Amino acid sequence: MKKIGLLWLGMISIAIAQSNRVNTYQTIGWYNLFATVKVSEKNSIHAEYQFRRDEWITNWQQSLLRIGYNHNFSKRVQLRLGAVWIETFPYSDIPINALGKDFTDLRTFQQVTIQDEFSYLTLSHRFMLEQRWVGRYSSPDLEQEDDYQYLNRIRYMARVQVPFSKKSKEKFTYFAAYDEVFIGFGNQIGENIFDQNRLGLMIGRKFNNHVRVEMGYLNQIVQLGREINGFNSFQHNHGLILNTFLDF
């Protein structure tokens, strides 16, 4: 009887937690270009642009430009320092901005990637620390942000990549999966420390040492930093992701 009682309590707790949420669902498409230019044996320049769309490709979700400087301590460990410029648009029935306006998100970041190879399997861990300046409006009548709120966030991503064939390491097709969690911290984190989670499942093709393309399924869960009528608000975004990597 005790076990049955505990089971019921657990089910009631889950139901209460779910009832305290407001959920919205969007279909998205992320079309991304990544480029790396080697400048010395251990150093390179990174640049990327991410064309993020709502309703597959119809409307804007986000526009993201990121640049960085890489230093490879070894074949396993890479450090990247850089900056990001993001424009977020008022997609979804409950936009991220409370006034339903687009806003700018300016960032600096520090990133460490650790990569291990086990036979033909590649496992990587990425740790990122972000300093963000997020635009906000003091009045709904304004057309441009007049203030920026400072936020801190840490991110961790685990990724695994497995080739379908073991014949070549220079040209092959592979399966890749990753999960990344975003956690806010500091005095201005808002309603919660959990920010979002991303899950990706992809099929990729390495054509040579300079060009690689991958495409697959993306699932993004975003928790807004404010309550909606006393309820926590979650965005459930899922759809297509297409990545193109160029190495020079």
PDB file of C-alpha atoms in Angstrom:
ATOM      1  CA  MET A   1       0.000   0.000   0.000  1.00  0.00           C
ATOM      2  CA  LYS A   2       2.881   2.344   0.754  1.00  0.00           C
ATOM      3  CA  LYS A   3       4.291   1.824  -2.733  1.00  0.00           C
ATOM      4  CA  ILE A   4       0.898   2.473  -4.315  1.00  0.00           C
ATOM      5  CA  GLY A   5       0.514   5.643  -2.243  1.00  0.00           C
ATOM      6  CA  LEU A   6       3.954   6.912  -3.267  1.00  0.00           C
ATOM      7  CA  LEU A   7       3.160   6.148  -6.903  1.00  0.00           C
ATOM      8  CA  TRP A   8      -0.036   8.186  -6.713  1.00  0.00           C
ATOM      9  CA  LEU A   9       1.796  11.063  -5.045  1.00  0.00           C
ATOM     10  CA  GLY A  10       4.391  11.010  -7.823  1.00  0.00           C
ATOM     11  CA  MET A  11       1.721  11.046 -10.516  1.00  0.00           C
ATOM     12  CA  ILE A  12      -0.116  13.918  -8.793  1.00  0.00           C
ATOM     13  CA  SER A  13       3.143  15.910  -8.527  1.00  0.00           C
ATOM     14  CA  ILE A  14       3.826  15.454 -12.245  1.00  0.00           C
ATOM     15  CA  ALA A  15       0.261  16.488 -13.100  1.00  0.00           C
ATOM     16  CA  ILE A  16       0.535  19.616 -10.931  1.00  0.00           C
ATOM     17  CA  ALA A  17       3.860  20.534 -12.519  1.00  0.00           C
ATOM     18  CA  GLN A  18       2.406  20.115 -16.014  1.00  0.00           C
ATOM     19  CA  SER A  19      -0.696  22.163 -15.118  1.00  0.00           C
ATOM     20  CA  ASN A  20       1.546  25.069 -14.039  1.00  0.00           C
ATOM     21  CA  ARG A  21       2.866  25.425 -17.586  1.00  0.00           C
ATOM     22  CA  VAL A  22       1.801  27.300 -20.683  1.00  0.00           C
ATOM     23  CA  ASN A  23       3.111  25.504 -23.785  1.00  0.00           C
ATOM     24  CA  THR A  24       3.396  26.700 -27.372  1.00  0.00           C
ATOM     25  CA  TYR A  25       4.505  24.599 -30.359  1.00  0.00           C
ATOM     26  CA  GLN A  26       6.364  25.824 -33.436  1.00  0.00           C
ATOM     27  CA  THR A  27       7.881  24.172 -36.518  1.00  0.00           C
ATOM     28  CA  ILE A  28      11.285  25.641 -37.300  1.00  0.00           C
ATOM     29  CA  GLY A  29      14.069  25.413 -39.861  1.00  0.00           C
ATOM     30  CA  TRP A  30      17.697  26.277 -39.103  1.00  0.00           C
ATOM     31  CA  TYR A  31      20.022  26.742 -42.110  1.00  0.00           C
ATOM     32  CA  ASN A  32      23.586  27.290 -40.981  1.00  0.00           C
ATOM     33  CA  LEU A  33      26.967  27.996 -42.576  1.00  0.00           C
ATOM     34  CA  PHE A  34      30.223  27.505 -40.631  1.00  0.00           C
ATOM     35  CA  ALA A  35      33.665  28.484 -41.942  1.00  0.00           C
ATOM     36  CA  THR A  36      37.123  28.020 -40.440  1.00  0.00           C
ATOM     37  CA  VAL A  37      40.256  29.651 -41.843  1.00  0.00           C
ATOM     38  CA  LYS A  38      43.578  28.339 -40.559  1.00  0.00           C
ATOM     39  CA  VAL A  39      46.147  31.072 -39.884  1.00  0.00           C
ATOM     40  CA  SER A  40      48.914  28.992 -38.270  1.00  0.00           C
ATOM     41  CA  GLU A  41      49.577  25.474 -37.043  1.00  0.00           C
ATOM     42  CA  LYS A  42      47.493  25.922 -33.875  1.00  0.00           C
ATOM     43  CA  ASN A  43      45.355  28.998 -34.595  1.00  0.00           C
ATOM     44  CA  SER A  44      42.368  29.714 -36.846  1.00  0.00           C
ATOM     45  CA  ILE A  45      39.489  32.148 -37.430  1.00  0.00           C
ATOM     46  CA  HIS A  46      35.899  30.927 -37.040  1.00  0.00           C
ATOM     47  CA  ALA A  47      32.861  32.565 -38.660  1.00  0.00           C
ATOM     48  CA  GLU A  48      29.255  31.381 -38.912  1.00  0.00           C
ATOM     49  CA  TYR A  49      25.839  32.603 -39.935  1.00  0.00           C
ATOM     50  CA  GLN A  50      22.612  30.907 -38.827  1.00  0.00           C
ATOM     51  CA  PHE A  51      19.414  31.590 -40.784  1.00  0.00           C
ATOM     52  CA  ARG A  52      16.740  30.498 -38.293  1.00  0.00           C
ATOM     53  CA  ARG A  53      13.157  30.402 -39.512  1.00  0.00           C
ATOM     54  CA  ASP A  54       9.683  29.732 -38.121  1.00  0.00           C
ATOM     55  CA  GLU A  55       7.120  27.574 -39.991  1.00  0.00           C
ATOM     56  CA  TRP A  56      10.019  25.750 -41.704  1.00  0.00           C
ATOM     57  CA  ILE A  57      11.178  28.787 -43.686  1.00  0.00           C
ATOM     58  CA  THR A  58       8.239  31.216 -43.988  1.00  0.00           C
ATOM     59  CA  ASN A  59       8.928  33.641 -41.105  1.00  0.00           C
ATOM     60  CA  TRP A  60      11.889  34.854 -39.124  1.00  0.00           C
ATOM     61  CA  GLN A  61      12.828  33.232 -35.837  1.00  0.00           C
ATOM     62  CA  GLN A  62      16.399  34.481 -35.385  1.00  0.00           C
ATOM     63  CA  SER A  63      19.361  35.828 -37.337  1.00  0.00           C
ATOM     64  CA  LEU A  64      22.726  34.897 -35.790  1.00  0.00           C
ATOM     65  CA  LEU A  65      26.260  35.979 -36.700  1.00  0.00           C
ATOM     66  CA  ARG A  66      29.174  34.575 -34.670  1.00  0.00           C
ATOM     67  CA  ILE A  67      32.912  35.134 -35.046  1.00  0.00           C
ATOM     68  CA  GLY A  68      35.720  33.659 -32.974  1.00  0.00           C
ATOM     69  CA  TYR A  69      39.424  32.969 -32.651  1.00  0.00           C
ATOM     70  CA  ASN A  70      40.512  29.364 -32.098  1.00  0.00           C
ATOM     71  CA  HIS A  71      43.615  28.038 -30.392  1.00  0.00           C
ATOM     72  CA  ASN A  72      44.312  24.296 -30.438  1.00  0.00           C
ATOM     73  CA  PHE A  73      46.230  23.189 -27.382  1.00  0.00           C
ATOM     74  CA  SER A  74      46.332  19.666 -28.841  1.00  0.00           C
ATOM     75  CA  LYS A  75      44.346  17.426 -31.195  1.00  0.00           C
ATOM     76  CA  ARG A  76      41.858  16.919 -28.352  1.00  0.00           C
ATOM     77  CA  VAL A  77      41.453  20.388 -26.815  1.00  0.00           C
ATOM     78  CA  GLN A  78      40.445  23.666 -28.481  1.00  0.00           C
ATOM     79  CA  LEU A  79      39.797  27.101 -26.951  1.00  0.00           C
ATOM     80  CA  ARG A  80      37.595  29.650 -28.751  1.00  0.00           C
ATOM     81  CA  LEU A  81      37.014  33.300 -27.818  1.00  0.00           C
ATOM     82  CA  GLY A  82      34.501  35.382 -29.715  1.00  0.00           C
ATOM     83  CA  ALA A  83      31.437  37.578 -30.086  1.00  0.00           C
ATOM     84  CA  VAL A  84      27.850  37.112 -31.317  1.00  0.00           C
ATOM     85  CA  TRP A  85      25.176  39.351 -32.792  1.00  0.00           C
ATOM     86  CA  ILE A  86      21.616  37.958 -32.739  1.00  0.00           C
ATOM     87  CA  GLU A  87      18.296  39.450 -33.790  1.00  0.00           C
ATOM     88  CA  THR A  88      15.278  37.617 -32.302  1.00  0.00           C
ATOM     89  CA  PHE A  89      11.881  38.179 -33.894  1.00  0.00           C
ATOM     90  CA  PRO A  90       8.361  37.898 -32.391  1.00  0.00           C
ATOM     91  CA  TYR A  91       7.564  34.344 -33.497  1.00  0.00           C
ATOM     92  CA  SER A  92       5.158  32.059 -31.546  1.00  0.00           C
ATOM     93  CA  ASP A  93       1.824  32.946 -29.936  1.00  0.00           C
ATOM     94  CA  ILE A  94       3.810  33.994 -26.849  1.00  0.00           C
ATOM     95  CA  PRO A  95       6.914  35.889 -28.066  1.00  0.00           C
ATOM     96  CA  ILE A  96      10.090  35.951 -26.007  1.00  0.00           C
ATOM     97  CA  ASN A  97       9.853  39.740 -25.753  1.00  0.00           C
ATOM     98  CA  ALA A  98       6.871  40.651 -23.541  1.00  0.00           C
ATOM     99  CA  LEU A  99       5.849  43.482 -25.906  1.00  0.00           C
ATOM    100  CA  GLY A 100       5.905  41.231 -28.962  1.00  0.00           C
ATOM    101  CA  LYS A 101       8.843  43.086 -30.528  1.00  0.00           C
ATOM    102  CA  ASP A 102      12.113  41.974 -32.087  1.00  0.00           C
ATOM    103  CA  PHE A 103      15.211  42.561 -29.978  1.00  0.00           C
ATOM    104  CA  THR A 104      18.999  42.431 -30.203  1.00  0.00           C
ATOM    105  CA  ASP A 105      21.159  40.029 -28.198  1.00  0.00           C
ATOM    106  CA  LEU A 106      24.877  40.947 -28.125  1.00  0.00           C
ATOM    107  CA  ARG A 107      27.316  38.460 -26.587  1.00  0.00           C
ATOM    108  CA  THR A 108      30.909  37.654 -25.850  1.00  0.00           C
ATOM    109  CA  PHE A 109      31.823  34.044 -25.120  1.00  0.00           C
ATOM    110  CA  GLN A 110      34.581  31.677 -24.062  1.00  0.00           C
ATOM    111  CA  GLN A 111      34.407  28.060 -25.240  1.00  0.00           C
ATOM    112  CA  VAL A 112      36.397  24.871 -24.638  1.00  0.00           C
ATOM    113  CA  THR A 113      35.866  21.774 -26.788  1.00  0.00           C
ATOM    114  CA  ILE A 114      37.298  18.378 -25.839  1.00  0.00           C
ATOM    115  CA  GLN A 115      37.211  15.653 -28.475  1.00  0.00           C
ATOM    116  CA  ASP A 116      38.043  11.964 -28.197  1.00  0.00           C
ATOM    117  CA  GLU A 117      38.158   9.265 -30.852  1.00  0.00           C
ATOM    118  CA  PHE A 118      37.473   5.619 -30.066  1.00  0.00           C
ATOM    119  CA  SER A 119      38.238   3.647 -33.221  1.00  0.00           C
ATOM    120  CA  TYR A 120      35.834   5.308 -35.721  1.00  0.00           C
ATOM    121  CA  LEU A 121      33.524   6.830 -33.092  1.00  0.00           C
ATOM    122  CA  THR A 122      34.041  10.516 -32.212  1.00  0.00           C
ATOM    123  CA  LEU A 123      32.808  11.920 -28.874  1.00  0.00           C
ATOM    124  CA  SER A 124      33.034  15.631 -28.074  1.00  0.00           C
ATOM    125  CA  HIS A 125      32.184  17.834 -25.095  1.00  0.00           C
ATOM    126  CA  ARG A 126      31.686  21.585 -25.479  1.00  0.00           C
ATOM    127  CA  PHE A 127      31.616  23.997 -22.544  1.00  0.00           C
ATOM    128  CA  MET A 128      30.626  27.616 -23.230  1.00  0.00           C
ATOM    129  CA  LEU A 129      30.377  30.670 -20.981  1.00  0.00           C
ATOM    130  CA  GLU A 130      28.370  33.609 -22.352  1.00  0.00           C
ATOM    131  CA  GLN A 131      28.085  37.264 -21.340  1.00  0.00           C
ATOM    132  CA  ARG A 132      24.887  38.682 -22.880  1.00  0.00           C
ATOM    133  CA  TRP A 133      23.485  42.177 -23.373  1.00  0.00           C
ATOM    134  CA  VAL A 134      19.799  41.697 -24.249  1.00  0.00           C
ATOM    135  CA  GLY A 135      17.858  44.624 -25.672  1.00  0.00           C
ATOM    136  CA  ARG A 136      14.601  45.708 -24.035  1.00  0.00           C
ATOM    137  CA  TYR A 137      12.007  48.462 -24.363  1.00  0.00           C
ATOM    138  CA  SER A 138      10.960  50.849 -21.604  1.00  0.00           C
ATOM    139  CA  SER A 139       7.760  51.699 -23.500  1.00  0.00           C
ATOM    140  CA  PRO A 140       5.583  49.843 -26.045  1.00  0.00           C
ATOM    141  CA  ASP A 141       5.616  52.999 -28.189  1.00  0.00           C
ATOM    142  CA  LEU A 142       9.337  52.686 -28.923  1.00  0.00           C
ATOM    143  CA  GLU A 143      10.517  51.200 -32.222  1.00  0.00           C
ATOM    144  CA  GLN A 144      14.087  50.534 -31.003  1.00  0.00           C
ATOM    145  CA  GLU A 145      15.437  49.169 -27.732  1.00  0.00           C
ATOM    146  CA  ASP A 146      16.532  51.875 -25.323  1.00  0.00           C
ATOM    147  CA  ASP A 147      18.160  49.640 -22.702  1.00  0.00           C
ATOM    148  CA  TYR A 148      20.220  46.446 -22.468  1.00  0.00           C
ATOM    149  CA  GLN A 149      20.006  43.920 -19.655  1.00  0.00           C
ATOM    150  CA  TYR A 150      23.175  42.025 -18.725  1.00  0.00           C
ATOM    151  CA  LEU A 151      22.823  38.234 -18.330  1.00  0.00           C
ATOM    152  CA  ASN A 152      25.195  35.305 -17.733  1.00  0.00           C
ATOM    153  CA  ARG A 153      24.715  31.833 -19.148  1.00  0.00           C
ATOM    154  CA  ILE A 154      26.630  28.565 -19.250  1.00  0.00           C
ATOM    155  CA  ARG A 155      26.130  25.876 -21.899  1.00  0.00           C
ATOM    156  CA  TYR A 156      27.199  22.250 -22.154  1.00  0.00           C
ATOM    157  CA  MET A 157      26.899  20.085 -25.261  1.00  0.00           C
ATOM    158  CA  ALA A 158      27.729  16.393 -25.733  1.00  0.00           C
ATOM    159  CA  ARG A 159      27.947  15.079 -29.308  1.00  0.00           C
ATOM    160  CA  VAL A 160      28.626  11.633 -30.741  1.00  0.00           C
ATOM    161  CA  GLN A 161      29.440  10.874 -34.377  1.00  0.00           C
ATOM    162  CA  VAL A 162      29.576   7.396 -35.953  1.00  0.00           C
ATOM    163  CA  PRO A 163      30.431   6.676 -39.619  1.00  0.00           C
ATOM    164  CA  PHE A 164      28.378   4.145 -41.591  1.00  0.00           C
ATOM    165  CA  SER A 165      31.536   2.788 -43.215  1.00  0.00           C
ATOM    166  CA  LYS A 166      35.055   2.329 -41.849  1.00  0.00           C
ATOM    167  CA  LYS A 167      36.775   2.375 -45.235  1.00  0.00           C
ATOM    168  CA  SER A 168      37.964   6.003 -45.269  1.00  0.00           C
ATOM    169  CA  LYS A 169      38.481   8.880 -42.841  1.00  0.00           C
ATOM    170  CA  GLU A 170      38.623  11.498 -45.613  1.00  0.00           C
ATOM    171  CA  LYS A 171      35.285  10.803 -47.350  1.00  0.00           C
ATOM    172  CA  PHE A 172      32.383   9.108 -45.556  1.00  0.00           C
ATOM    173  CA  THR A 173      28.739   9.314 -44.458  1.00  0.00           C
ATOM    174  CA  TYR A 174      27.952   9.398 -40.744  1.00  0.00           C
ATOM    175  CA  PHE A 175      25.263   9.628 -38.083  1.00  0.00           C
ATOM    176  CA  ALA A 176      25.547  12.360 -35.425  1.00  0.00           C
ATOM    177  CA  ALA A 177      23.549  13.149 -32.296  1.00  0.00           C
ATOM    178  CA  TYR A 178      23.936  15.908 -29.736  1.00  0.00           C
ATOM    179  CA  ASP A 179      22.217  17.405 -26.724  1.00  0.00           C
ATOM    180  CA  GLU A 180      22.914  20.851 -25.296  1.00  0.00           C
ATOM    181  CA  VAL A 181      21.594  22.391 -22.085  1.00  0.00           C
ATOM    182  CA  PHE A 182      21.591  26.152 -21.294  1.00  0.00           C
ATOM    183  CA  ILE A 183      21.651  27.394 -17.682  1.00  0.00           C
ATOM    184  CA  GLY A 184      21.424  31.029 -16.610  1.00  0.00           C
ATOM    185  CA  PHE A 185      23.048  32.378 -13.455  1.00  0.00           C
ATOM    186  CA  GLY A 186      23.556  35.696 -11.690  1.00  0.00           C
ATOM    187  CA  ASN A 187      21.254  38.402 -10.356  1.00  0.00           C
ATOM    188  CA  GLN A 188      19.228  38.934 -13.535  1.00  0.00           C
ATOM    189  CA  ILE A 189      18.219  35.391 -14.510  1.00  0.00           C
ATOM    190  CA  GLY A 190      14.484  36.115 -14.161  1.00  0.00           C
ATOM    191  CA  GLU A 191      11.961  33.382 -13.463  1.00  0.00           C
ATOM    192  CA  ASN A 192      14.316  30.381 -13.611  1.00  0.00           C
ATOM    193  CA  ILE A 193      17.874  29.184 -14.161  1.00  0.00           C
ATOM    194  CA  PHE A 194      16.904  26.695 -16.888  1.00  0.00           C
ATOM    195  CA  ASP A 195      16.989  28.539 -20.196  1.00  0.00           C
ATOM    196  CA  GLN A 196      16.682  25.927 -22.935  1.00  0.00           C
ATOM    197  CA  ASN A 197      17.643  22.495 -24.247  1.00  0.00           C
ATOM    198  CA  ARG A 198      18.483  21.417 -27.790  1.00  0.00           C
ATOM    199  CA  LEU A 199      18.527  17.902 -29.221  1.00  0.00           C
ATOM    200  CA  GLY A 200      19.785  17.142 -32.731  1.00  0.00           C
ATOM    201  CA  LEU A 201      19.754  13.909 -34.762  1.00  0.00           C
ATOM    202  CA  MET A 202      21.509  14.146 -38.129  1.00  0.00           C
ATOM    203  CA  ILE A 203      22.929  12.355 -41.134  1.00  0.00           C
ATOM    204  CA  GLY A 204      26.148  13.895 -42.454  1.00  0.00           C
ATOM    205  CA  ARG A 205      28.510  13.573 -45.374  1.00  0.00           C
ATOM    206  CA  LYS A 206      32.197  14.480 -45.377  1.00  0.00           C
ATOM    207  CA  PHE A 207      33.118  15.081 -49.024  1.00  0.00           C
ATOM    208  CA  ASN A 208      36.788  15.876 -48.384  1.00  0.00           C
ATOM    209  CA  ASN A 209      38.942  17.657 -45.817  1.00  0.00           C
ATOM    210  CA  HIS A 210      37.369  21.003 -46.740  1.00  0.00           C
ATOM    211  CA  VAL A 211      33.599  20.406 -47.092  1.00  0.00           C
ATOM    212  CA  ARG A 212      31.089  18.665 -44.808  1.00  0.00           C
ATOM    213  CA  VAL A 213      27.279  18.812 -44.810  1.00  0.00           C
ATOM    214  CA  GLU A 214      24.744  17.422 -42.331  1.00  0.00           C
ATOM    215  CA  MET A 215      20.958  17.500 -42.125  1.00  0.00           C
ATOM    216  CA  GLY A 216      18.419  16.171 -39.681  1.00  0.00           C
ATOM    217  CA  TYR A 217      15.933  16.773 -36.876  1.00  0.00           C
ATOM    218  CA  LEU A 218      16.175  19.537 -34.264  1.00  0.00           C
ATOM    219  CA  ASN A 219      14.156  19.763 -31.039  1.00  0.00           C
ATOM    220  CA  GLN A 220      14.420  22.960 -28.997  1.00  0.00           C
ATOM    221  CA  ILE A 221      12.713  23.608 -25.641  1.00  0.00           C
ATOM    222  CA  VAL A 222      12.863  27.223 -24.420  1.00  0.00           C
ATOM    223  CA  GLN A 223      11.633  28.425 -21.038  1.00  0.00           C
ATOM    224  CA  LEU A 224      10.752  32.114 -20.994  1.00  0.00           C
ATOM    225  CA  GLY A 225      12.270  34.258 -18.261  1.00  0.00           C
ATOM    226  CA  ARG A 226       8.856  35.498 -17.156  1.00  0.00           C
ATOM    227  CA  GLU A 227       5.517  34.022 -16.106  1.00  0.00           C
ATOM    228  CA  ILE A 228       2.348  34.245 -18.208  1.00  0.00           C
ATOM    229  CA  ASN A 229      -0.643  34.867 -15.922  1.00  0.00           C
ATOM    230  CA  GLY A 230       1.180  33.129 -13.080  1.00  0.00           C
ATOM    231  CA  PHE A 231       2.289  30.136 -15.190  1.00  0.00           C
ATOM    232  CA  ASN A 232       5.735  29.157 -16.467  1.00  0.00           C
ATOM    233  CA  SER A 233       5.862  29.415 -20.270  1.00  0.00           C
ATOM    234  CA  PHE A 234       7.647  26.900 -22.510  1.00  0.00           C
ATOM    235  CA  GLN A 235       8.263  26.958 -26.254  1.00  0.00           C
ATOM    236  CA  HIS A 236       8.503  23.564 -27.984  1.00  0.00           C
ATOM    237  CA  ASN A 237      10.231  24.124 -31.316  1.00  0.00           C
ATOM    238  CA  HIS A 238      11.034  21.240 -33.654  1.00  0.00           C
ATOM    239  CA  GLY A 239      11.915  20.854 -37.284  1.00  0.00           C
ATOM    240  CA  LEU A 240      14.801  20.773 -39.761  1.00  0.00           C
ATOM    241  CA  ILE A 241      18.458  21.626 -39.271  1.00  0.00           C
ATOM    242  CA  LEU A 242      20.922  21.926 -42.165  1.00  0.00           C
ATOM    243  CA  ASN A 243      24.622  22.589 -41.491  1.00  0.00           C
ATOM    244  CA  THR A 244      27.377  23.280 -44.016  1.00  0.00           C
ATOM    245  CA  PHE A 245      31.021  23.314 -42.821  1.00  0.00           C
ATOM    246  CA  LEU A 246      33.879  24.811 -44.825  1.00  0.00           C
ATOM    247  CA  ASP A 247      37.538  24.434 -43.760  1.00  0.00           C
ATOM    248  CA  PHE A 248      40.240  26.443 -45.486  1.00  0.00           C
TER     249      PHE A 248
END
